[in-house]
Short mmCIF file of C-alpha atoms and ligand atoms in Angstrom, two decimals:
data_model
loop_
_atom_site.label_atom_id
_atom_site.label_comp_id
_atom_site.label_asym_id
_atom_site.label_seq_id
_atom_site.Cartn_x
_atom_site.Cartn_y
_atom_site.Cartn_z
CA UNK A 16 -8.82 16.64 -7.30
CA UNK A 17 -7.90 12.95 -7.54
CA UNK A 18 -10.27 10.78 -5.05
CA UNK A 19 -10.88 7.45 -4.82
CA UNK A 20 -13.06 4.47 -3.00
CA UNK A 21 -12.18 0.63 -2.98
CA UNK A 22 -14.99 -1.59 -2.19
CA UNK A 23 -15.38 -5.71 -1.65
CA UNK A 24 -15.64 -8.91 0.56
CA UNK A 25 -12.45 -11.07 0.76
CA UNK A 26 -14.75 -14.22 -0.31
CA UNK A 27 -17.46 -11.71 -2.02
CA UNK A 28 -17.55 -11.99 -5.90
CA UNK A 29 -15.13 -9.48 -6.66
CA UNK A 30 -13.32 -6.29 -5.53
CA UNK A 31 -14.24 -3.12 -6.58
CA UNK A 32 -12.61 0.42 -7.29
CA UNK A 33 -13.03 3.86 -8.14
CA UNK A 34 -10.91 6.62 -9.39
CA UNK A 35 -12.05 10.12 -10.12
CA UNK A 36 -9.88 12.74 -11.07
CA UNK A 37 -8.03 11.52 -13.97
CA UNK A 38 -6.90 13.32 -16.79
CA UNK A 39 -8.22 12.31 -20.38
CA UNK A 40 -5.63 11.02 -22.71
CA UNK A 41 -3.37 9.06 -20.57
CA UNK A 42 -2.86 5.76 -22.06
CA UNK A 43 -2.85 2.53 -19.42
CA UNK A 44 -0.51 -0.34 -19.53
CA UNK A 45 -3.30 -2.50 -18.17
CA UNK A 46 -0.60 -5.40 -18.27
CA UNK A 47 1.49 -3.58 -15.93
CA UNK A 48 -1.31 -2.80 -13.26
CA UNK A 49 -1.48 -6.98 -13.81
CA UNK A 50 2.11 -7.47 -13.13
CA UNK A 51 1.73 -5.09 -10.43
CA UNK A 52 -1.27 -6.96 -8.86
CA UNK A 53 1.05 -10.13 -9.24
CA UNK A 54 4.23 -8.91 -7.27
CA UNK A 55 1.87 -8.15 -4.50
CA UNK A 56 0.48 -11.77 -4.42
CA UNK A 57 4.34 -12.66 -4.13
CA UNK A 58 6.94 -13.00 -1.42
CA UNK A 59 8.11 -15.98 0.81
CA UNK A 60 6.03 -16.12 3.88
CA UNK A 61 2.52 -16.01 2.13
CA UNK A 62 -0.69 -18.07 2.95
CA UNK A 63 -3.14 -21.02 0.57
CA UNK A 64 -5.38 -18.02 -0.69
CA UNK A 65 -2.29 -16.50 -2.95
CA UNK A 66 -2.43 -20.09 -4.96
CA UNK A 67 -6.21 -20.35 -5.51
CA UNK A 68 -6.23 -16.36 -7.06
CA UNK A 69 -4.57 -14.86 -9.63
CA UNK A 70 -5.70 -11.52 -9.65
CA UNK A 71 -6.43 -9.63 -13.08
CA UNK A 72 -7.64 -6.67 -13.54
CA UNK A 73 -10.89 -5.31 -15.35
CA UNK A 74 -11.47 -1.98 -16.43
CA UNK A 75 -15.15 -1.38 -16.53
CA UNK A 76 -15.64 2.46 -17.08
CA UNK A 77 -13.72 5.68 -18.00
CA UNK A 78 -11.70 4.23 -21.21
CA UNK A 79 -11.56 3.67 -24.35
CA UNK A 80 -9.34 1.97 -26.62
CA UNK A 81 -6.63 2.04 -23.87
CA UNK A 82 -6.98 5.74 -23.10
CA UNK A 83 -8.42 7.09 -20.11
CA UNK A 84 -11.82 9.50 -20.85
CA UNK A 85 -11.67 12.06 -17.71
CA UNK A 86 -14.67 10.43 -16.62
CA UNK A 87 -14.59 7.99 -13.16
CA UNK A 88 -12.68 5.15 -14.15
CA UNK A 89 -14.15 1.69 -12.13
CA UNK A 90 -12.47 -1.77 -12.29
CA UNK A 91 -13.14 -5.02 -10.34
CA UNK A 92 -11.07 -7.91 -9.35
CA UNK A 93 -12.73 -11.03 -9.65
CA UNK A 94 -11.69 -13.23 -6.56
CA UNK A 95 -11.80 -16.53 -7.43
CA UNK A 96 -12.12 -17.95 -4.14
CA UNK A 97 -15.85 -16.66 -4.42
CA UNK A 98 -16.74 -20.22 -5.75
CA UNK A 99 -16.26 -21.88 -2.47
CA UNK A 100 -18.07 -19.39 -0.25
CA UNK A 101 -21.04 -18.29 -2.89
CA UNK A 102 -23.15 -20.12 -0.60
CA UNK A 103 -22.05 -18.11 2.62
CA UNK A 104 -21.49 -14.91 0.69
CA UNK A 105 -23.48 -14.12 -1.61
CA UNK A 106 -24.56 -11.12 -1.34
CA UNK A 107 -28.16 -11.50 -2.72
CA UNK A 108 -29.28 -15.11 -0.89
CA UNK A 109 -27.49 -17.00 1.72
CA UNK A 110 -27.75 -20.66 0.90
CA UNK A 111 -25.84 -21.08 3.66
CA UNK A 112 -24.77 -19.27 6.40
CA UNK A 113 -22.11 -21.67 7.86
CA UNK A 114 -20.42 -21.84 10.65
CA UNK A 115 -20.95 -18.47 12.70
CA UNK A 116 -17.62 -17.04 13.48
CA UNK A 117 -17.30 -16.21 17.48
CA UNK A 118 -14.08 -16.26 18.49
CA UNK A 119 -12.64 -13.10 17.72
CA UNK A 120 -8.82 -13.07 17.10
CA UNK A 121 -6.80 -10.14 19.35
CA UNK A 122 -5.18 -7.68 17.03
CA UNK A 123 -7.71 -8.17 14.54
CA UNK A 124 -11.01 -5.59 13.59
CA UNK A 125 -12.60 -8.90 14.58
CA UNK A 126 -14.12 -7.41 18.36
CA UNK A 127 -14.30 -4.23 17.91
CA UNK A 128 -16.26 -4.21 14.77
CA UNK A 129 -19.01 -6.40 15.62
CA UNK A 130 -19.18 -4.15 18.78
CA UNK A 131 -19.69 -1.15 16.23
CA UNK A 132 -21.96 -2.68 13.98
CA UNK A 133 -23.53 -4.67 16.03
CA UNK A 134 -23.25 -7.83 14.47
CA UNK A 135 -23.22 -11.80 16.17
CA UNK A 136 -20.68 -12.93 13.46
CA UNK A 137 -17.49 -12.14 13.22
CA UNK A 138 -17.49 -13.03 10.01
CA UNK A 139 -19.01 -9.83 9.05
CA UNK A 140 -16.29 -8.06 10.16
CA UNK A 141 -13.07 -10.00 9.11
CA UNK A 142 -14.65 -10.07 5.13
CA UNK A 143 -13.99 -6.22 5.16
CA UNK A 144 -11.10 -6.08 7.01
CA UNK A 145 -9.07 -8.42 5.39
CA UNK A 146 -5.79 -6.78 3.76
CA UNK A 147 -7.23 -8.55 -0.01
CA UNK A 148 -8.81 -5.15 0.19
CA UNK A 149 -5.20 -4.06 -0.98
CA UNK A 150 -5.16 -5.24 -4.17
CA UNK A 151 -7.78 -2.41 -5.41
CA UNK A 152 -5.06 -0.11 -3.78
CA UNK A 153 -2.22 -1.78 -5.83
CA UNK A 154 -4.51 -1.08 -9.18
CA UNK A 155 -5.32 2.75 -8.08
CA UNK A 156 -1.27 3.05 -7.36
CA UNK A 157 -0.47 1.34 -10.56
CA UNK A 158 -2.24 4.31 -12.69
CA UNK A 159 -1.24 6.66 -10.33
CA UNK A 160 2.45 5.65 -11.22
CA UNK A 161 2.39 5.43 -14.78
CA UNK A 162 1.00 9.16 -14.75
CA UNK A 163 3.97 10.07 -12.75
CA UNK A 164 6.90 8.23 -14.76
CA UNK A 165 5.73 10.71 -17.88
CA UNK A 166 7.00 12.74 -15.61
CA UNK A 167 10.60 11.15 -14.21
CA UNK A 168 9.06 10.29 -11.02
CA UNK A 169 10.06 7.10 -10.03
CA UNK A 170 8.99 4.75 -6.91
CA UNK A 171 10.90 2.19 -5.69
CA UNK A 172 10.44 0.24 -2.57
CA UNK A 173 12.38 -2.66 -0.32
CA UNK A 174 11.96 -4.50 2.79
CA UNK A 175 14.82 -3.73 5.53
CA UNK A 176 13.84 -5.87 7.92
CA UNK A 177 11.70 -8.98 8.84
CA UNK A 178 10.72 -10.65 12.22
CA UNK A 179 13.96 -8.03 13.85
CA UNK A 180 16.83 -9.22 10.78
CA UNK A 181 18.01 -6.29 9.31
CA UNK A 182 19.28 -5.23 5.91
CA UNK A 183 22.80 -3.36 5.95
CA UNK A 184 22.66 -1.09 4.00
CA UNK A 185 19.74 0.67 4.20
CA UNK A 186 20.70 4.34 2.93
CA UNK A 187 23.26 2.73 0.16
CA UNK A 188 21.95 2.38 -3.22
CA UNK A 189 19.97 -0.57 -3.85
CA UNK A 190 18.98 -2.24 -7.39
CA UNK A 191 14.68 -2.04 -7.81
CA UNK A 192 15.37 -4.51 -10.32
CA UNK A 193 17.57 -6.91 -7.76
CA UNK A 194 15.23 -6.22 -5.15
CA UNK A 195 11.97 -7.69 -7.37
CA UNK A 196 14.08 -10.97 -7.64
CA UNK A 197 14.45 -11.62 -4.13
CA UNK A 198 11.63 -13.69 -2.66
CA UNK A 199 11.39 -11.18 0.31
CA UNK A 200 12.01 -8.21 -1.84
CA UNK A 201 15.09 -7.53 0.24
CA UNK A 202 17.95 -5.99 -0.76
CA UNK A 203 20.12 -7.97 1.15
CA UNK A 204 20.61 -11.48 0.80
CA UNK A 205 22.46 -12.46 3.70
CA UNK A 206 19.66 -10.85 5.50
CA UNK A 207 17.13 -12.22 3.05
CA UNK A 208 18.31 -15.64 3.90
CA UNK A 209 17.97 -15.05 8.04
CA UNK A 210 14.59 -13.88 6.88
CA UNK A 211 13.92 -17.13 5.42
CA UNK A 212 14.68 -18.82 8.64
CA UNK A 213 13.01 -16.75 10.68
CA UNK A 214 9.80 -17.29 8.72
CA UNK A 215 9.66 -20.69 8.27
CA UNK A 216 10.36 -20.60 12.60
CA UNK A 217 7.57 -18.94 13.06
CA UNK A 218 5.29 -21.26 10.55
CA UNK A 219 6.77 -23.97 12.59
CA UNK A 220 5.68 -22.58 15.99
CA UNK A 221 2.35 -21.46 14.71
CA UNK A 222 3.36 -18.09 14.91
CA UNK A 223 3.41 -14.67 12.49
CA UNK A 224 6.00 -12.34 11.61
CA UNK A 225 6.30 -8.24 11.16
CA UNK A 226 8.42 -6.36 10.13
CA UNK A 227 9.62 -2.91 8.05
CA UNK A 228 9.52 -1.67 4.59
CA UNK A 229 10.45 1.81 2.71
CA UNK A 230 9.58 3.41 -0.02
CA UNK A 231 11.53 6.00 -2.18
CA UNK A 232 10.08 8.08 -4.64
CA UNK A 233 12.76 10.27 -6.89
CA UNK A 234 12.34 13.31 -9.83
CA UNK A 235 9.78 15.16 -7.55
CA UNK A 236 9.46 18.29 -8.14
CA UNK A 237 9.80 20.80 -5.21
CA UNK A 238 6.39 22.06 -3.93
CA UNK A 239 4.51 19.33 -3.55
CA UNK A 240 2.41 19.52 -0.44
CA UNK A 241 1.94 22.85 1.41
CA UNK A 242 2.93 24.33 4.58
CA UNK A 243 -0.18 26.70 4.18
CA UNK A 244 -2.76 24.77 5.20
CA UNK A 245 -1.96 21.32 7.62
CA UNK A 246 -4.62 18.87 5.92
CA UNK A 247 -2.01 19.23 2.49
CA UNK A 248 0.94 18.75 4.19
CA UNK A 249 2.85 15.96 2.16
CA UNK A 250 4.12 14.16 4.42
CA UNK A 251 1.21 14.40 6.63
CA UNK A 252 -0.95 12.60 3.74
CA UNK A 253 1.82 10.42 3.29
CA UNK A 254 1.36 9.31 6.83
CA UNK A 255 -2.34 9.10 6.82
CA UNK A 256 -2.77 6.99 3.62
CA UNK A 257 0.30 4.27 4.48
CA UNK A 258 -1.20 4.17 8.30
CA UNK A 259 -4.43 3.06 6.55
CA UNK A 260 -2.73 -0.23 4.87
CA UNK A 261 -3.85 -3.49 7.46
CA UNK A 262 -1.10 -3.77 10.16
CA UNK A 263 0.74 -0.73 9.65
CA UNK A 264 1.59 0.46 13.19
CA UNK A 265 4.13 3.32 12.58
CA UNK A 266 5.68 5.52 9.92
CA UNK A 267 8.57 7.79 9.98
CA UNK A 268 10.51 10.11 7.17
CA UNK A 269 13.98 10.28 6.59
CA UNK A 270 15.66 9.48 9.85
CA UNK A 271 12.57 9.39 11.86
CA UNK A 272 12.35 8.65 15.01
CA UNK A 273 16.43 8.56 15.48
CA UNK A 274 16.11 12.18 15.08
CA UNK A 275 14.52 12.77 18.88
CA UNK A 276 18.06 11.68 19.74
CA UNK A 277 20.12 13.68 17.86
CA UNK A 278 21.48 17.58 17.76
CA UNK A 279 19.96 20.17 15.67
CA UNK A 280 23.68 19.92 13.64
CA UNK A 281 23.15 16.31 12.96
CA UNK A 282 19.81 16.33 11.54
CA UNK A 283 19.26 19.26 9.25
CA UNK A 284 20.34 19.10 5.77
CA UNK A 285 22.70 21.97 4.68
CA UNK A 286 21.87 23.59 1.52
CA UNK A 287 24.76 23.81 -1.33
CA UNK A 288 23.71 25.47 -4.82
CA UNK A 289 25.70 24.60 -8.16
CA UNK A 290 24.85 24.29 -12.01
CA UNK A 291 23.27 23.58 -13.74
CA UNK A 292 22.25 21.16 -10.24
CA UNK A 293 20.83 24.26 -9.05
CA UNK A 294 20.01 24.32 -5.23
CA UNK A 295 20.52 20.82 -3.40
CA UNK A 296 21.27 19.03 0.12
CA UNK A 297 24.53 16.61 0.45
CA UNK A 298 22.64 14.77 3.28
CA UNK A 299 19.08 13.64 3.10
CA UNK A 300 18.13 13.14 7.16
CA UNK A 301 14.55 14.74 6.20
CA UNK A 302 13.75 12.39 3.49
CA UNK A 303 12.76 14.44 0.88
CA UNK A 304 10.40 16.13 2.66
CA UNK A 305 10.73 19.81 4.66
CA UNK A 306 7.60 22.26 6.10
CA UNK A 307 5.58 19.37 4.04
CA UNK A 308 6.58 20.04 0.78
CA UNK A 309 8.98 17.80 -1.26
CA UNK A 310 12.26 19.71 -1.00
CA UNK A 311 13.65 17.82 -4.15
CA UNK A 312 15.53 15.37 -2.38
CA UNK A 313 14.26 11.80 -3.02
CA UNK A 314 11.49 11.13 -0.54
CA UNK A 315 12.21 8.29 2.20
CA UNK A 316 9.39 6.89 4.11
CA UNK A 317 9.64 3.99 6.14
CA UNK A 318 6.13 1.52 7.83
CA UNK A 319 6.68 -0.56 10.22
CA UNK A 320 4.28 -3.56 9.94
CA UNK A 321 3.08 -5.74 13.10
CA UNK A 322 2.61 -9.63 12.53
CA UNK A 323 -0.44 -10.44 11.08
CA UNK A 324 -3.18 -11.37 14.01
CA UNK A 325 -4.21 -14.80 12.70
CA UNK A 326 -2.34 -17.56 14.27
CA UNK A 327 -1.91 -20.98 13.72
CA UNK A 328 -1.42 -21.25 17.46
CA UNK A 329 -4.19 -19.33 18.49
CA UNK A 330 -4.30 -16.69 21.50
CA UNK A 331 -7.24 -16.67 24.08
CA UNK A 332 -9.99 -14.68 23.78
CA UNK A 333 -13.96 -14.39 24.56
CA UNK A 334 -16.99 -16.05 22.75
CA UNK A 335 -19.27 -13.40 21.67
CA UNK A 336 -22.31 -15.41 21.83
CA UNK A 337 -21.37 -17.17 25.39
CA UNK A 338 -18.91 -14.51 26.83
CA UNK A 339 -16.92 -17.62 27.69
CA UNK A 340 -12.90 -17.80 27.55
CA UNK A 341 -11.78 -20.02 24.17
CA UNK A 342 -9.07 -19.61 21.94
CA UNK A 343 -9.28 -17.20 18.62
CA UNK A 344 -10.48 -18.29 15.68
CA UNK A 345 -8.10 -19.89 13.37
CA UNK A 346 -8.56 -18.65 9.13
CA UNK A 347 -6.06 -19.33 6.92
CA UNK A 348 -3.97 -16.89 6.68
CA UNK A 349 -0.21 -15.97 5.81
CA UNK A 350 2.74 -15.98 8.22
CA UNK A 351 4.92 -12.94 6.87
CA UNK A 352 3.31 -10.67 4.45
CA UNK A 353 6.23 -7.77 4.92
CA UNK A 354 6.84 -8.02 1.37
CA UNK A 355 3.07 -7.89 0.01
CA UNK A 356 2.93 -4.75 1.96
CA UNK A 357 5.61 -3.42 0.81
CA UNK A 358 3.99 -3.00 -2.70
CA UNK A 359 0.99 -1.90 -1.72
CA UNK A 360 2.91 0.69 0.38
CA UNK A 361 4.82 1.87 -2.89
CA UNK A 362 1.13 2.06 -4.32
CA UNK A 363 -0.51 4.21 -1.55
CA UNK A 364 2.85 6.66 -1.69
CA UNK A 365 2.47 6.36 -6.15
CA UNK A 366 -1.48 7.91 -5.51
CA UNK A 367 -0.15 10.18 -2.43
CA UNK A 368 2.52 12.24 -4.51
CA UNK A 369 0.32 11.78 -8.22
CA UNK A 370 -2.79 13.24 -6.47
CA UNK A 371 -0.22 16.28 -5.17
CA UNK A 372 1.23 16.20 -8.77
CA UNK A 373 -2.31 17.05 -10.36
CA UNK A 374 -2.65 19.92 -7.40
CA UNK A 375 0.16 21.53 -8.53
CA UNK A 376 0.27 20.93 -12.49
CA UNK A 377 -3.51 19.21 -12.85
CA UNK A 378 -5.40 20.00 -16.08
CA UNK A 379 -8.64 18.11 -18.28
CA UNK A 380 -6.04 16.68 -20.51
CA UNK A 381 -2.52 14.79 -20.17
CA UNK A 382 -1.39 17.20 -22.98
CA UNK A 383 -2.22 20.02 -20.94
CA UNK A 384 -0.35 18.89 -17.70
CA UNK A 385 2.75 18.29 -19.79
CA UNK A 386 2.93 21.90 -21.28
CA UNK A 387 2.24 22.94 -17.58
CA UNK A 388 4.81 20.88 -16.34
CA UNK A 389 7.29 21.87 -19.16
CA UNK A 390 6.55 25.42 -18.54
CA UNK A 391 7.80 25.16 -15.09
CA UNK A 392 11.05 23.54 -15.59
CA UNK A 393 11.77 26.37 -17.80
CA UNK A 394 11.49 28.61 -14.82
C1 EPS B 410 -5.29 -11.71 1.45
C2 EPS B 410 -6.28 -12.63 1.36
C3 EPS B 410 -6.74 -13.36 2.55
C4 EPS B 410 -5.57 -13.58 3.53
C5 EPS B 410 -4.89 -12.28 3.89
C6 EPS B 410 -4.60 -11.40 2.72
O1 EPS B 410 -7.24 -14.55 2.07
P1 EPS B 410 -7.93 -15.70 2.96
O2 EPS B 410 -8.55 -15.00 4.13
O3 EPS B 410 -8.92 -16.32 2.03
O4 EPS B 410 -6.79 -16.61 3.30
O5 EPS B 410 -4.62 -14.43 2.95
O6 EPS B 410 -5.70 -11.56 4.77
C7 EPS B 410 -5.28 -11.37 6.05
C8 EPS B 410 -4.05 -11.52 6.43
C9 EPS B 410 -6.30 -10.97 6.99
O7 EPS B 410 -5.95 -10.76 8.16
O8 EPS B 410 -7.44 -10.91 6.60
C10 EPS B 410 -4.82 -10.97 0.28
O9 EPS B 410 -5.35 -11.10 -0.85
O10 EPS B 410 -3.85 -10.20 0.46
#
């Protein structure tokens, strides 16, 4: 069984991660989990912190020579940004303890976690909270996906819509590689350029955007998931892991919600057989995904993200230490990160379907999983 835990401060030395489950013998592109941490520090609308860090991975256990051992593989990500705050956070000594945050910003984890943990600044909170916890999730996803592409599986992802602007052409095939050049990872660039507006708007008013990305993961093989048991239902893990990336507020499959408003006849995909194709569906209003198990189909999940809580023009709220009205607190922050997300969400869904993938085919050795994975196309 795959599992994995992420740990770090966003102005703590480093981030932390790690992965257990792993077969030995699968060889890392460590400059591709670095390209991959890259793309995620990209995309118009980001804040100051994306030009102070340029984040690297390093591999500290369960490797050797470039090969993975079977044992727990850890890795950190050394933020940068640590030099300015080792006074305030370090984790040891505080030099310093600066000024206490107070003002907790609505939206944020900001109230309700000192409330939990009882603490009198916010500060405490908003380190854990913050979404730099996602780069550890773009390095897990990273491995994850270069496990799957020995096996055809391929995930691609694009933005469809920022701040309300819409891409057309949403179920029309888009280019992965056209989509990486566009600043908002959009595959659209009359929308793209709207986008543009709309962000630098909303940077203008001292406001933040949302909006919605999808993913797409293709070669699946069928079975993936279960409809035996609910907790390994594929799209229900889907769900649960891209709910768990900062600011996601809702996900839907296939046609999602637009399916409440449809007739049975609309939705459902008919079933057509051919070869050597072999069974398949000429519509895809599911997205890839039936009794939660990947049908085949390419799987099509869409997150809608909400704008990030930290504005520039800040929103009233309550001092914890004088229960007086004030305005939130003001970080730096970004005013879009749609696109950011977007990656990581293609990283969650790459350790969702690989952690499925080693259910169904998993083995001590990447040798092994191949024969096991060769056996059963023969079938
Ligand atoms: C982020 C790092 C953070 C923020 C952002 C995401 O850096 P800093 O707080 O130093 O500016 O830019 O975090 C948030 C939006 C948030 O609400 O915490 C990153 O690496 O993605």
């Amino acid at each position: 069984m795959l599992r994995y835990l992420t740990g770090g401060e966003s102005h703590g030395p480093a981030l932390t991660g790690i992965i257990e489950g792993l077969p030995a013998g699968l060889p890392i592109d460590i400059e591709q989990i670095n390209r991959d941490l890259a793309l995620r520090q990209s995309g118009y609308g980001r804040g100051g912190r994306m030009a102070i860090e340029t984040d690297r991975v390093r591999i500290l256990s369960g490797m050797r020579g470039g090969m993975t051992l079977g044992s727990p593989l850890s890795f950190m990500i050394e933020n940068k940004d640590y030099a300015n705050w080792h006074e305030q956070m370090n984790p040891v000594a505080v030099i310093n303890d600066g000024k206490r945050v107070t003002a907790p910003r609505p939206g944020h984890a900001d109230l309700t976690g000192t409330q939990k943990y009882r603490f009198t600044d916010v500060r405490n909170v908003l380190e854990r909270a913050s979404a730099r916890e996602t780069a550890t999730r773009v390095v897990i996803g990273s491995i994850c996906r270069q496990l799957l592409e020995r096996f055809a599986v391929r995930v691609g992802f694009h933005v469809v819509n920022i701040g309300g602007i819409s891409t057309s052409a949403v179920d029309a095939g888009w280019d992965m590689a056209k989509v990486l050049q566009s600043p908002l990872f959009m595959s659209d660039q009359q929308a793209e350029l709207k986008a543009i507006e709309v962000i630098d708007g909303a940077k203008a008013a001292g406001e933040s955007v949302g909006g919605i990305f999808e993913v797409v993961i293709t070669g699946t093989p069928v079975g993936l998931g279960s409809y035996v048991h609910w907790d390994r239902k594929l799209d229900a893990k889907l769900a649960f892991a891209l709910q768990s990336i900062q600011a996601i507020k809702g996900v839907e499959f296939g046609r999602g919600f637009e399916c409440a408003s449809l007739p049975g006849s609309a939705v459902h995909d008919e079933i057509f057989y051919s070869e050597p194709q072999g069974y398949y569906r000429a519509t895809n209003n599911a997205g890839g995904i039936e009794g939660g198990m990947s049908n085949g189909e390419p799987i099509i999940v869409r997150c809608a993200m909400k704008p990030i809580p930290t504005l520039t023009k800040p929103l009233r709220s309550v001092d914890i230490a004088h229960r007086c009205a004030v305005t939130a607190n003001t970080e730096r922050s970004d005013v879009c990160a749609v696109p950011a997300a977007a990656v990581v969400g293609a990283a969650v869904a790459a350790t969702v379907v690989c952690e499925e993938f080693l259910r169904l085919f998993g083995a001590d050795s990447i040798e092994e999983i191949e024969e096991r994975w060769k056996r059963s196309l023969s079938n």
